[in-house]
């Protein structure tokens, strides 16, 4: 709820400015770019965490002498 009120205050402030259409478009584009960058960084973190987990599992399997399927084996299962 607090975030919504804060955003409403920000919106009210922006509306109180005498921005040209071009300035409004610029501001909107900056917000979109920032949002996309944030999403990209979150996705990269998820991929990095997944790869780290996978590598740990491969190392553990190797230590235990477990043979893991290779890409050809995985494709054959499809």
mmCIF file of C-alpha atoms in Angstrom:
data_model
loop_
_atom_site.group_PDB
_atom_site.id
_atom_site.type_symbol
_atom_site.label_atom_id
_atom_site.label_comp_id
_atom_site.label_asym_id
_atom_site.label_seq_id
_atom_site.Cartn_x
_atom_site.Cartn_y
_atom_site.Cartn_z
ATOM 1 C CA UNK A 1 0.000 0.000 0.000
ATOM 2 C CA UNK A 2 2.790 2.390 0.887
ATOM 3 C CA UNK A 3 4.462 1.843 -2.500
ATOM 4 C CA UNK A 4 1.205 2.657 -4.276
ATOM 5 C CA UNK A 5 0.819 5.903 -2.335
ATOM 6 C CA UNK A 6 4.417 6.792 -3.069
ATOM 7 C CA UNK A 7 3.954 6.137 -6.778
ATOM 8 C CA UNK A 8 0.801 8.208 -6.793
ATOM 9 C CA UNK A 9 2.788 11.066 -5.258
ATOM 10 C CA UNK A 10 5.477 10.665 -7.899
ATOM 11 C CA UNK A 11 2.809 10.648 -10.611
ATOM 12 C CA UNK A 12 1.225 13.760 -9.153
ATOM 13 C CA UNK A 13 4.608 15.487 -9.137
ATOM 14 C CA UNK A 14 5.263 14.519 -12.758
ATOM 15 C CA UNK A 15 1.841 15.771 -13.790
ATOM 16 C CA UNK A 16 2.505 19.072 -12.021
ATOM 17 C CA UNK A 17 5.543 19.680 -14.241
ATOM 18 C CA UNK A 18 5.087 21.421 -17.532
ATOM 19 C CA UNK A 19 6.688 18.747 -19.678
ATOM 20 C CA UNK A 20 6.486 18.773 -23.442
ATOM 21 C CA UNK A 21 5.253 15.686 -25.262
ATOM 22 C CA UNK A 22 8.850 14.983 -26.271
ATOM 23 C CA UNK A 23 10.027 15.183 -22.643
ATOM 24 C CA UNK A 24 7.217 12.870 -21.537
ATOM 25 C CA UNK A 25 8.221 10.351 -24.191
ATOM 26 C CA UNK A 26 11.854 10.608 -23.092
ATOM 27 C CA UNK A 27 10.896 9.997 -19.458
ATOM 28 C CA UNK A 28 8.685 7.052 -20.409
ATOM 29 C CA UNK A 29 11.490 5.519 -22.481
ATOM 30 C CA UNK A 30 13.948 5.874 -19.597
ATOM 31 C CA UNK A 31 11.516 4.074 -17.273
ATOM 32 C CA UNK A 32 11.011 1.279 -19.813
ATOM 33 C CA UNK A 33 14.768 0.895 -20.350
ATOM 34 C CA UNK A 34 15.350 0.739 -16.608
ATOM 35 C CA UNK A 35 12.637 -1.883 -16.213
ATOM 36 C CA UNK A 36 14.065 -4.015 -19.033
ATOM 37 C CA UNK A 37 17.581 -3.786 -17.560
ATOM 38 C CA UNK A 38 16.287 -4.851 -14.141
ATOM 39 C CA UNK A 39 14.467 -7.811 -15.696
ATOM 40 C CA UNK A 40 17.577 -8.800 -17.672
ATOM 41 C CA UNK A 41 19.729 -8.726 -14.540
ATOM 42 C CA UNK A 42 17.240 -10.908 -12.652
ATOM 43 C CA UNK A 43 17.167 -13.414 -15.514
ATOM 44 C CA UNK A 44 20.975 -13.502 -15.623
ATOM 45 C CA UNK A 45 21.072 -14.187 -11.886
ATOM 46 C CA UNK A 46 18.639 -17.090 -12.295
ATOM 47 C CA UNK A 47 20.696 -18.583 -15.125
ATOM 48 C CA UNK A 48 23.934 -18.161 -13.160
ATOM 49 C CA UNK A 49 22.407 -19.853 -10.106
ATOM 50 C CA UNK A 50 21.101 -22.723 -12.250
ATOM 51 C CA UNK A 51 24.472 -23.248 -13.898
ATOM 52 C CA UNK A 52 26.262 -23.134 -10.545
ATOM 53 C CA UNK A 53 23.930 -25.803 -9.173
ATOM 54 C CA UNK A 54 24.364 -27.949 -12.281
ATOM 55 C CA UNK A 55 28.158 -27.713 -12.105
ATOM 56 C CA UNK A 56 28.141 -28.697 -8.424
ATOM 57 C CA UNK A 57 25.983 -31.714 -9.249
ATOM 58 C CA UNK A 58 28.326 -32.753 -12.071
ATOM 59 C CA UNK A 59 31.372 -32.445 -9.793
ATOM 60 C CA UNK A 60 29.686 -34.516 -7.077
ATOM 61 C CA UNK A 61 28.694 -37.186 -9.596
ATOM 62 C CA UNK A 62 32.250 -37.251 -10.949
ATOM 63 C CA UNK A 63 33.683 -37.663 -7.419
ATOM 64 C CA UNK A 64 31.297 -40.575 -6.810
ATOM 65 C CA UNK A 65 32.181 -42.192 -10.138
ATOM 66 C CA UNK A 66 28.689 -41.750 -11.523
ATOM 67 C CA UNK A 67 28.529 -41.523 -15.307
ATOM 68 C CA UNK A 68 26.149 -38.840 -16.467
ATOM 69 C CA UNK A 69 24.410 -38.892 -19.828
ATOM 70 C CA UNK A 70 25.938 -36.788 -22.553
ATOM 71 C CA UNK A 71 24.037 -34.596 -25.001
ATOM 72 C CA UNK A 72 23.554 -37.489 -27.428
ATOM 73 C CA UNK A 73 21.991 -39.628 -24.710
ATOM 74 C CA UNK A 74 19.635 -36.802 -23.780
ATOM 75 C CA UNK A 75 18.639 -36.278 -27.419
ATOM 76 C CA UNK A 76 17.980 -39.991 -27.846
ATOM 77 C CA UNK A 77 15.557 -39.838 -24.915
ATOM 78 C CA UNK A 78 13.459 -37.317 -26.836
#
